[in-house]
PDB file of C-alpha atoms in Angstrom:
ATOM      1  CA  MET N   1     -20.187  61.638  81.980  1.00 82.00           C
ATOM      2  CA  MET N   2     -21.706  65.212  81.875  1.00 89.00           C
ATOM      3  CA  ASN N   3     -24.121  66.229  78.562  1.00 95.00           C
ATOM      4  CA  GLU N   4     -23.864  68.903  76.556  1.00 93.00           C
ATOM      5  CA  ILE N   5     -25.897  71.395  78.888  1.00 94.00           C
ATOM      6  CA  LEU N   6     -24.458  69.894  82.219  1.00 95.00           C
ATOM      7  CA  LYS N   7     -21.342  70.759  81.217  1.00 94.00           C
ATOM      8  CA  SER N   8     -22.139  73.851  80.637  1.00 93.00           C
ATOM      9  CA  LEU N   9     -23.697  74.596  83.307  1.00 95.00           C
ATOM     10  CA  HIS N  10     -20.653  73.598  85.022  1.00 95.00           C
ATOM     11  CA  GLU N  11     -17.910  75.464  83.584  1.00 94.00           C
ATOM     12  CA  ARG N  12     -19.301  78.825  83.476  1.00 96.00           C
ATOM     13  CA  LYS N  13     -18.406  81.272  85.425  1.00 96.00           C
ATOM     14  CA  SER N  14     -18.838  84.991  85.452  1.00 97.00           C
ATOM     15  CA  VAL N  15     -16.883  87.261  83.115  1.00 96.00           C
ATOM     16  CA  CYS N  16     -15.613  90.914  83.570  1.00 94.00           C
ATOM     17  CA  VAL N  17     -13.331  91.844  80.823  1.00 95.00           C
ATOM     18  CA  PHE N  18     -14.105  91.037  77.361  1.00 97.00           C
ATOM     19  CA  THR N  19     -12.059  90.942  73.822  1.00 97.00           C
ATOM     20  CA  ASP N  20     -13.412  94.117  71.092  1.00 96.00           C
ATOM     21  CA  GLU N  21     -15.042  91.138  69.302  1.00 97.00           C
ATOM     22  CA  GLU N  22     -18.721  92.208  68.290  1.00 97.00           C
ATOM     23  CA  ILE N  23     -21.280  89.521  69.564  1.00 98.00           C
ATOM     24  CA  ALA N  24     -22.919  89.069  65.901  1.00 98.00           C
ATOM     25  CA  GLY N  25     -27.032  89.951  65.169  1.00 98.00           C
ATOM     26  CA  GLU N  26     -27.937  86.095  65.413  1.00 98.00           C
ATOM     27  CA  ASP N  27     -25.962  85.578  68.838  1.00 98.00           C
ATOM     28  CA  LYS N  28     -27.852  87.897  70.149  1.00 98.00           C
ATOM     29  CA  ASN N  29     -31.140  87.194  69.266  1.00 98.00           C
ATOM     30  CA  SER N  30     -30.955  83.714  70.024  1.00 98.00           C
ATOM     31  CA  ILE N  31     -29.879  84.679  73.247  1.00 98.00           C
ATOM     32  CA  LEU N  32     -32.895  87.023  73.803  1.00 98.00           C
ATOM     33  CA  GLN N  33     -34.934  84.057  72.524  1.00 98.00           C
ATOM     34  CA  ALA N  34     -33.977  82.185  74.695  1.00 98.00           C
ATOM     35  CA  ALA N  35     -34.730  84.593  77.227  1.00 98.00           C
ATOM     36  CA  LEU N  36     -38.040  84.398  76.198  1.00 98.00           C
ATOM     37  CA  GLN N  37     -38.414  80.445  76.321  1.00 98.00           C
ATOM     38  CA  ALA N  38     -38.103  80.343  80.172  1.00 98.00           C
ATOM     39  CA  PRO N  39     -40.324  79.250  82.724  1.00 97.00           C
ATOM     40  CA  SER N  40     -43.608  81.940  83.456  1.00 97.00           C
ATOM     41  CA  ALA N  41     -46.467  82.049  86.292  1.00 95.00           C
ATOM     42  CA  GLY N  42     -49.524  81.522  84.110  1.00 96.00           C
ATOM     43  CA  CYS N  43     -47.493  82.160  80.968  1.00 95.00           C
ATOM     44  CA  GLN N  44     -47.474  85.558  81.475  1.00 97.00           C
ATOM     45  CA  LEU N  45     -43.588  86.857  81.103  1.00 97.00           C
ATOM     46  CA  LEU N  46     -44.142  88.868  84.778  1.00 98.00           C
ATOM     47  CA  TYR N  47     -40.921  90.861  82.736  1.00 98.00           C
ATOM     48  CA  THR N  48     -39.673  93.747  80.419  1.00 98.00           C
ATOM     49  CA  ILE N  49     -36.041  93.362  78.955  1.00 98.00           C
ATOM     50  CA  LEU N  50     -34.167  96.496  78.072  1.00 98.00           C
ATOM     51  CA  ASP N  51     -31.917  96.828  75.579  1.00 98.00           C
ATOM     52  CA  ILE N  52     -28.973  99.187  76.447  1.00 98.00           C
ATOM     53  CA  THR N  53     -27.411 100.276  73.224  1.00 98.00           C
ATOM     54  CA  ASP N  54     -26.736 103.595  73.659  1.00 97.00           C
ATOM     55  CA  LYS N  55     -23.134 104.678  74.653  1.00 97.00           C
ATOM     56  CA  ASP N  56     -24.101 107.828  77.159  1.00 98.00           C
ATOM     57  CA  LYS N  57     -26.576 105.525  78.809  1.00 98.00           C
ATOM     58  CA  LYS N  58     -24.275 102.267  79.066  1.00 98.00           C
ATOM     59  CA  GLU N  59     -21.465 104.854  80.971  1.00 98.00           C
ATOM     60  CA  LYS N  60     -24.003 105.999  82.901  1.00 98.00           C
ATOM     61  CA  LEU N  61     -25.471 103.226  84.773  1.00 98.00           C
ATOM     62  CA  ALA N  62     -21.730 101.486  85.142  1.00 98.00           C
ATOM     63  CA  VAL N  63     -21.273 105.119  87.530  1.00 98.00           C
ATOM     64  CA  LEU N  64     -24.827 104.208  88.448  1.00 98.00           C
ATOM     65  CA  CYS N  65     -23.861 100.419  89.356  1.00 97.00           C
ATOM     66  CA  ASP N  66     -20.963 101.398  92.322  1.00 96.00           C
ATOM     67  CA  ASN N  67     -18.635 103.192  89.064  1.00 96.00           C
ATOM     68  CA  GLN N  68     -18.149  99.167  87.690  1.00 96.00           C
ATOM     69  CA  LEU N  69     -17.071 101.165  84.386  1.00 95.00           C
ATOM     70  CA  PHE N  70     -16.229  97.262  82.736  1.00 96.00           C
ATOM     71  CA  MET N  71     -20.054  97.598  82.622  1.00 97.00           C
ATOM     72  CA  ALA N  72     -19.314 100.000  79.756  1.00 97.00           C
ATOM     73  CA  LYS N  73     -17.122  98.374  77.469  1.00 95.00           C
ATOM     74  CA  ALA N  74     -19.570  95.583  77.483  1.00 97.00           C
ATOM     75  CA  LYS N  75     -20.572  94.472  73.768  1.00 97.00           C
ATOM     76  CA  MET N  76     -24.537  93.789  75.234  1.00 98.00           C
ATOM     77  CA  MET N  77     -25.825  94.942  78.117  1.00 98.00           C
ATOM     78  CA  LEU N  78     -29.634  94.047  79.141  1.00 98.00           C
ATOM     79  CA  VAL N  79     -31.698  94.899  82.235  1.00 98.00           C
ATOM     80  CA  PHE N  80     -34.632  92.219  83.047  1.00 98.00           C
ATOM     81  CA  CYS N  81     -37.277  94.081  84.882  1.00 98.00           C
ATOM     82  CA  ALA N  82     -39.848  93.050  87.514  1.00 98.00           C
ATOM     83  CA  ASP N  83     -43.084  94.408  85.302  1.00 98.00           C
ATOM     84  CA  CYS N  84     -46.157  94.993  87.368  1.00 97.00           C
ATOM     85  CA  ARG N  85     -47.403  97.248  84.990  1.00 97.00           C
ATOM     86  CA  LYS N  86     -47.865  95.438  81.802  1.00 96.00           C
ATOM     87  CA  TRP N  87     -50.752  93.323  82.630  1.00 96.00           C
ATOM     88  CA  LEU N  88     -52.477  96.792  84.465  1.00 96.00           C
ATOM     89  CA  SER N  89     -52.656  97.688  80.847  1.00 96.00           C
ATOM     90  CA  PHE N  90     -53.766  94.932  79.708  1.00 97.00           C
ATOM     91  CA  TYR N  91     -56.845  94.717  82.288  1.00 98.00           C
ATOM     92  CA  GLN N  92     -57.736  98.600  81.492  1.00 97.00           C
ATOM     93  CA  GLU N  93     -58.023  97.957  77.169  1.00 97.00           C
ATOM     94  CA  ALA N  94     -60.609  95.246  78.086  1.00 98.00           C
ATOM     95  CA  GLY N  95     -62.559  97.978  80.525  1.00 98.00           C
ATOM     96  CA  LEU N  96     -61.512  96.058  83.842  1.00 98.00           C
ATOM     97  CA  LYS N  97     -60.979  97.936  87.268  1.00 97.00           C
ATOM     98  CA  PRO N  98     -57.684  95.464  88.274  1.00 96.00           C
ATOM     99  CA  ARG N  99     -56.406  96.250  91.732  1.00 97.00           C
ATOM    100  CA  ASN N 100     -52.282  97.824  92.877  1.00 96.00           C
ATOM    101  CA  PRO N 101     -49.655  95.239  92.327  1.00 97.00           C
ATOM    102  CA  GLY N 102     -48.629  94.492  95.865  1.00 97.00           C
ATOM    103  CA  VAL N 103     -45.702  92.856  96.924  1.00 97.00           C
ATOM    104  CA  GLY N 104     -46.793  88.980  96.139  1.00 97.00           C
ATOM    105  CA  ASP N 105     -47.109  90.246  92.747  1.00 97.00           C
ATOM    106  CA  LEU N 106     -43.886  92.296  92.732  1.00 98.00           C
ATOM    107  CA  LEU N 107     -41.937  88.837  93.587  1.00 98.00           C
ATOM    108  CA  LEU N 108     -44.017  86.872  91.027  1.00 98.00           C
ATOM    109  CA  ALA N 109     -42.634  88.805  89.032  1.00 98.00           C
ATOM    110  CA  VAL N 110     -38.890  89.023  90.076  1.00 98.00           C
ATOM    111  CA  GLU N 111     -39.161  85.348  89.763  1.00 98.00           C
ATOM    112  CA  ASP N 112     -40.582  85.294  86.567  1.00 98.00           C
ATOM    113  CA  ALA N 113     -37.684  88.467  85.442  1.00 98.00           C
ATOM    114  CA  LEU N 114     -34.512  86.419  86.825  1.00 98.00           C
ATOM    115  CA  ILE N 115     -35.692  82.540  85.373  1.00 98.00           C
ATOM    116  CA  ALA N 116     -35.785  84.464  81.997  1.00 98.00           C
ATOM    117  CA  ALA N 117     -32.351  86.196  82.739  1.00 98.00           C
ATOM    118  CA  GLN N 118     -30.690  83.004  84.065  1.00 98.00           C
ATOM    119  CA  ASN N 119     -31.639  81.355  80.517  1.00 98.00           C
ATOM    120  CA  ALA N 120     -29.945  84.294  78.524  1.00 98.00           C
ATOM    121  CA  VAL N 121     -26.841  83.292  80.205  1.00 98.00           C
ATOM    122  CA  THR N 122     -26.666  79.886  79.538  1.00 97.00           C
ATOM    123  CA  ALA N 123     -27.989  80.849  75.980  1.00 98.00           C
ATOM    124  CA  ALA N 124     -25.179  83.149  75.903  1.00 98.00           C
ATOM    125  CA  GLU N 125     -23.148  80.393  77.392  1.00 97.00           C
ATOM    126  CA  SER N 126     -22.887  77.806  74.909  1.00 96.00           C
ATOM    127  CA  LEU N 127     -22.262  80.343  71.932  1.00 97.00           C
ATOM    128  CA  GLY N 128     -18.924  81.284  73.753  1.00 96.00           C
ATOM    129  CA  ILE N 129     -20.286  84.528  74.970  1.00 98.00           C
ATOM    130  CA  GLY N 130     -19.138  85.778  78.425  1.00 98.00           C
ATOM    131  CA  SER N 131     -21.626  86.950  81.413  1.00 98.00           C
ATOM    132  CA  CYS N 132     -21.867  88.431  84.067  1.00 98.00           C
ATOM    133  CA  TYR N 133     -25.150  89.278  86.554  1.00 98.00           C
ATOM    134  CA  ILE N 134     -24.960  92.907  88.629  1.00 97.00           C
ATOM    135  CA  GLY N 135     -27.243  93.257  91.209  1.00 94.00           C
ATOM    136  CA  ASP N 136     -25.906  97.138  91.670  1.00 97.00           C
ATOM    137  CA  VAL N 137     -28.395  98.027  89.415  1.00 98.00           C
ATOM    138  CA  MET N 138     -31.044  98.075  92.800  1.00 97.00           C
ATOM    139  CA  GLU N 139     -29.147 101.017  93.888  1.00 97.00           C
ATOM    140  CA  ASN N 140     -29.655 104.987  93.013  1.00 98.00           C
ATOM    141  CA  ALA N 141     -33.077 104.037  92.427  1.00 98.00           C
ATOM    142  CA  GLU N 142     -34.152 108.179  91.927  1.00 98.00           C
ATOM    143  CA  GLU N 143     -31.379 108.679  89.814  1.00 98.00           C
ATOM    144  CA  MET N 144     -32.130 104.743  87.716  1.00 98.00           C
ATOM    145  CA  LYS N 145     -36.078 105.463  87.769  1.00 98.00           C
ATOM    146  CA  THR N 146     -35.081 108.441  85.829  1.00 98.00           C
ATOM    147  CA  LEU N 147     -32.385 106.945  82.789  1.00 98.00           C
ATOM    148  CA  LEU N 148     -34.322 104.168  82.562  1.00 98.00           C
ATOM    149  CA  GLN N 149     -37.860 106.271  82.416  1.00 98.00           C
ATOM    150  CA  LEU N 150     -39.231 103.186  84.735  1.00 98.00           C
ATOM    151  CA  PRO N 151     -42.944 103.970  85.460  1.00 97.00           C
ATOM    152  CA  LYS N 152     -44.378 102.775  88.718  1.00 97.00           C
ATOM    153  CA  TYR N 153     -44.524  99.550  89.269  1.00 98.00           C
ATOM    154  CA  VAL N 154     -41.594  98.545  87.062  1.00 98.00           C
ATOM    155  CA  TYR N 155     -38.709  97.377  89.511  1.00 98.00           C
ATOM    156  CA  PRO N 156     -34.886  96.607  88.157  1.00 98.00           C
ATOM    157  CA  ALA N 157     -34.341  93.002  88.874  1.00 98.00           C
ATOM    158  CA  CYS N 158     -30.634  92.818  87.111  1.00 97.00           C
ATOM    159  CA  LEU N 159     -28.575  94.058  85.240  1.00 98.00           C
ATOM    160  CA  LEU N 160     -26.557  91.244  83.109  1.00 98.00           C
ATOM    161  CA  VAL N 161     -23.536  92.824  80.715  1.00 98.00           C
ATOM    162  CA  PHE N 162     -22.647  90.573  77.238  1.00 98.00           C
ATOM    163  CA  GLY N 163     -18.872  89.905  75.761  1.00 98.00           C
ATOM    164  CA  HIS N 164     -16.366  87.905  74.481  1.00 98.00           C
ATOM    165  CA  PRO N 165     -13.937  86.120  77.333  1.00 97.00           C
ATOM    166  CA  THR N 166      -9.988  87.250  76.821  1.00 96.00           C
ATOM    167  CA  LYS N 167      -7.988  84.452  77.139  1.00 95.00           C
ATOM    168  CA  GLN N 168      -7.453  85.155  80.511  1.00 96.00           C
ATOM    169  CA  GLN N 169     -10.734  85.538  81.826  1.00 95.00           C
ATOM    170  CA  LYS N 170     -10.862  81.512  79.752  1.00 93.00           C
ATOM    171  CA  GLU N 171      -8.576  79.945  82.283  1.00 94.00           C
ATOM    172  CA  ARG N 172      -9.251  82.291  85.558  1.00 93.00           C
ATOM    173  CA  LYS N 173     -10.288  79.308  87.738  1.00 92.00           C
ATOM    174  CA  LYS N 174     -13.631  79.160  88.585  1.00 93.00           C
ATOM    175  CA  PRO N 175     -14.721  79.949  92.650  1.00 91.00           C
ATOM    176  CA  GLU N 176     -15.044  76.164  94.466  1.00 92.00           C
ATOM    177  CA  ARG N 177     -19.140  76.184  95.112  1.00 94.00           C
ATOM    178  CA  PHE N 178     -19.774  74.598  98.447  1.00 96.00           C
ATOM    179  CA  ARG N 179     -20.779  70.883  98.946  1.00 95.00           C
ATOM    180  CA  LEU N 180     -24.183  69.375  98.575  1.00 96.00           C
ATOM    181  CA  SER N 181     -23.957  68.839 101.940  1.00 95.00           C
ATOM    182  CA  ASP N 182     -24.257  71.973 102.596  1.00 96.00           C
ATOM    183  CA  ILE N 183     -26.722  73.826 101.282  1.00 97.00           C
ATOM    184  CA  ILE N 184     -29.153  71.107 100.589  1.00 97.00           C
ATOM    185  CA  CYS N 185     -31.545  70.478 103.352  1.00 97.00           C
ATOM    186  CA  GLU N 186     -34.406  67.671 103.332  1.00 97.00           C
ATOM    187  CA  ASN N 187     -37.694  68.177 103.623  1.00 98.00           C
ATOM    188  CA  SER N 188     -37.508  71.118 105.770  1.00 98.00           C
ATOM    189  CA  TYR N 189     -35.109  74.114 106.840  1.00 98.00           C
ATOM    190  CA  GLN N 190     -32.410  73.184 109.437  1.00 97.00           C
ATOM    191  CA  GLU N 191     -29.971  74.933 111.457  1.00 97.00           C
ATOM    192  CA  LYS N 192     -26.364  74.920 111.268  1.00 97.00           C
ATOM    193  CA  THR N 193     -24.438  74.414 114.341  1.00 97.00           C
ATOM    194  CA  GLY N 194     -21.201  76.299 114.598  1.00 97.00           C
ATOM    195  CA  ALA N 195     -18.776  73.484 113.982  1.00 97.00           C
ATOM    196  CA  GLN N 196     -20.810  72.294 110.913  1.00 97.00           C
ATOM    197  CA  ILE N 197     -20.322  76.139 109.562  1.00 97.00           C
ATOM    198  CA  ARG N 198     -16.772  75.963 110.363  1.00 97.00           C
ATOM    199  CA  GLU N 199     -16.756  72.854 108.285  1.00 96.00           C
ATOM    200  CA  MET N 200     -18.406  74.344 105.469  1.00 97.00           C
ATOM    201  CA  PHE N 201     -15.607  76.926 105.656  1.00 96.00           C
ATOM    202  CA  SER N 202     -12.771  74.614 105.976  1.00 94.00           C
ATOM    203  CA  GLY N 203     -10.325  75.582 102.426  1.00 92.00           C
ATOM    204  CA  LYS N 204     -12.258  78.183 101.173  1.00 93.00           C
ATOM    205  CA  THR N 205     -10.530  81.191 103.546  1.00 95.00           C
ATOM    206  CA  ASP N 206      -7.519  81.898 101.478  1.00 91.00           C
ATOM    207  CA  GLN N 207      -5.400  80.758 104.384  1.00 91.00           C
ATOM    208  CA  LYS N 208      -7.203  82.762 107.328  1.00 96.00           C
ATOM    209  CA  SER N 209      -8.840  81.736 110.017  1.00 97.00           C
ATOM    210  CA  TYR N 210     -12.270  81.490 109.620  1.00 97.00           C
ATOM    211  CA  ASP N 211     -12.829  84.515 112.403  1.00 97.00           C
ATOM    212  CA  GLU N 212     -10.658  87.060 110.310  1.00 97.00           C
ATOM    213  CA  TRP N 213     -12.296  85.597 107.033  1.00 97.00           C
ATOM    214  CA  MET N 214     -15.643  85.952 107.810  1.00 98.00           C
ATOM    215  CA  GLU N 215     -14.697  89.509 109.464  1.00 97.00           C
ATOM    216  CA  ALA N 216     -12.479  90.900 106.414  1.00 97.00           C
ATOM    217  CA  PHE N 217     -16.165  89.458 104.382  1.00 97.00           C
ATOM    218  CA  TRP N 218     -18.953  90.946 106.728  1.00 97.00           C
ATOM    219  CA  LYS N 219     -17.934  94.318 106.280  1.00 97.00           C
ATOM    220  CA  ARG N 220     -16.642  94.256 102.801  1.00 96.00           C
ATOM    221  CA  LYS N 221     -19.975  93.493 101.633  1.00 96.00           C
ATOM    222  CA  TYR N 222     -22.952  92.773 104.372  1.00 97.00           C
ATOM    223  CA  GLU N 223     -21.846  96.207 106.282  1.00 97.00           C
ATOM    224  CA  SER N 224     -20.634  97.613 103.663  1.00 96.00           C
ATOM    225  CA  ASP N 225     -21.898 101.400 101.915  1.00 96.00           C
ATOM    226  CA  PHE N 226     -23.686  99.197  98.759  1.00 95.00           C
ATOM    227  CA  SER N 227     -25.716  97.435 100.885  1.00 96.00           C
ATOM    228  CA  ARG N 228     -27.065  99.837 102.450  1.00 97.00           C
ATOM    229  CA  GLU N 229     -27.654 102.003  99.601  1.00 97.00           C
ATOM    230  CA  MET N 230     -29.517  98.659  98.150  1.00 97.00           C
ATOM    231  CA  ASN N 231     -31.490  98.584 101.324  1.00 97.00           C
ATOM    232  CA  ARG N 232     -32.799 102.311 101.078  1.00 98.00           C
ATOM    233  CA  SER N 233     -33.614 102.132  96.780  1.00 98.00           C
ATOM    234  CA  MET N 234     -35.473  98.927  97.867  1.00 97.00           C
ATOM    235  CA  GLU N 235     -37.564 100.913 100.776  1.00 97.00           C
ATOM    236  CA  ILE N 236     -38.681 103.465  97.280  1.00 97.00           C
ATOM    237  CA  TYR N 237     -39.517 101.077  94.870  1.00 97.00           C
ATOM    238  CA  LEU N 238     -41.635  98.784  97.261  1.00 97.00           C
ATOM    239  CA  ARG N 239     -43.312 102.120  98.211  1.00 96.00           C
ATOM    240  CA  ASP N 240     -45.385 101.242  94.797  1.00 94.00           C
ATOM    241  CA  PHE N 241     -46.344  98.237  96.410  1.00 94.00           C
ATOM    242  CA  GLN N 242     -47.750  99.429  99.489  1.00 88.00           C
TER     243      GLN N 242
END
């Protein structure tokens, strides 16, 4: 028997089509407050949340994020930025001379930002509000920095859109997850054999052979233009930390 939190986690799925119903101010505040309750390294809250309310900016973000135009119709859009800049300001205000942030600081801030984002997603789900992660906010670094006015040492770790799901979205089947034995390694990392890999994907390749399905997925995701652009943009963000 699942409790309500576990039930919500199991039932939650990405929502890309929203009704015209607005998100109540009280619900929006509850989602944002839930984000702030997330665990944070040293209780530093190494993130800043951008609440995107400007219609023009929403539309520009939708275009920059691989022309996912549904994003602009979301009733709430949040960008969770890994923020390694604000503590520099805090230290400098105290007359201190902090070192420049490094890659380790960035990764710690990304962890903080994503944990807070997941809290927001879970809170929204509990209120009947759907959400979708938009990883493409990592792309088009130059335009993204300009549009969001991101200073040095601030990186957009993820973008979330929220809204009330349509009936079709509510009833749409959630993609099946792998088994625990496919994902969990006890005590140390263990490479899978070819046979184990094929067993892992058994029944999950849309009636195609493993090789056919994997080649199509490889081309659509790993070798895609957006994946290459993501890596190009990350090199730009990483320059600040090297």
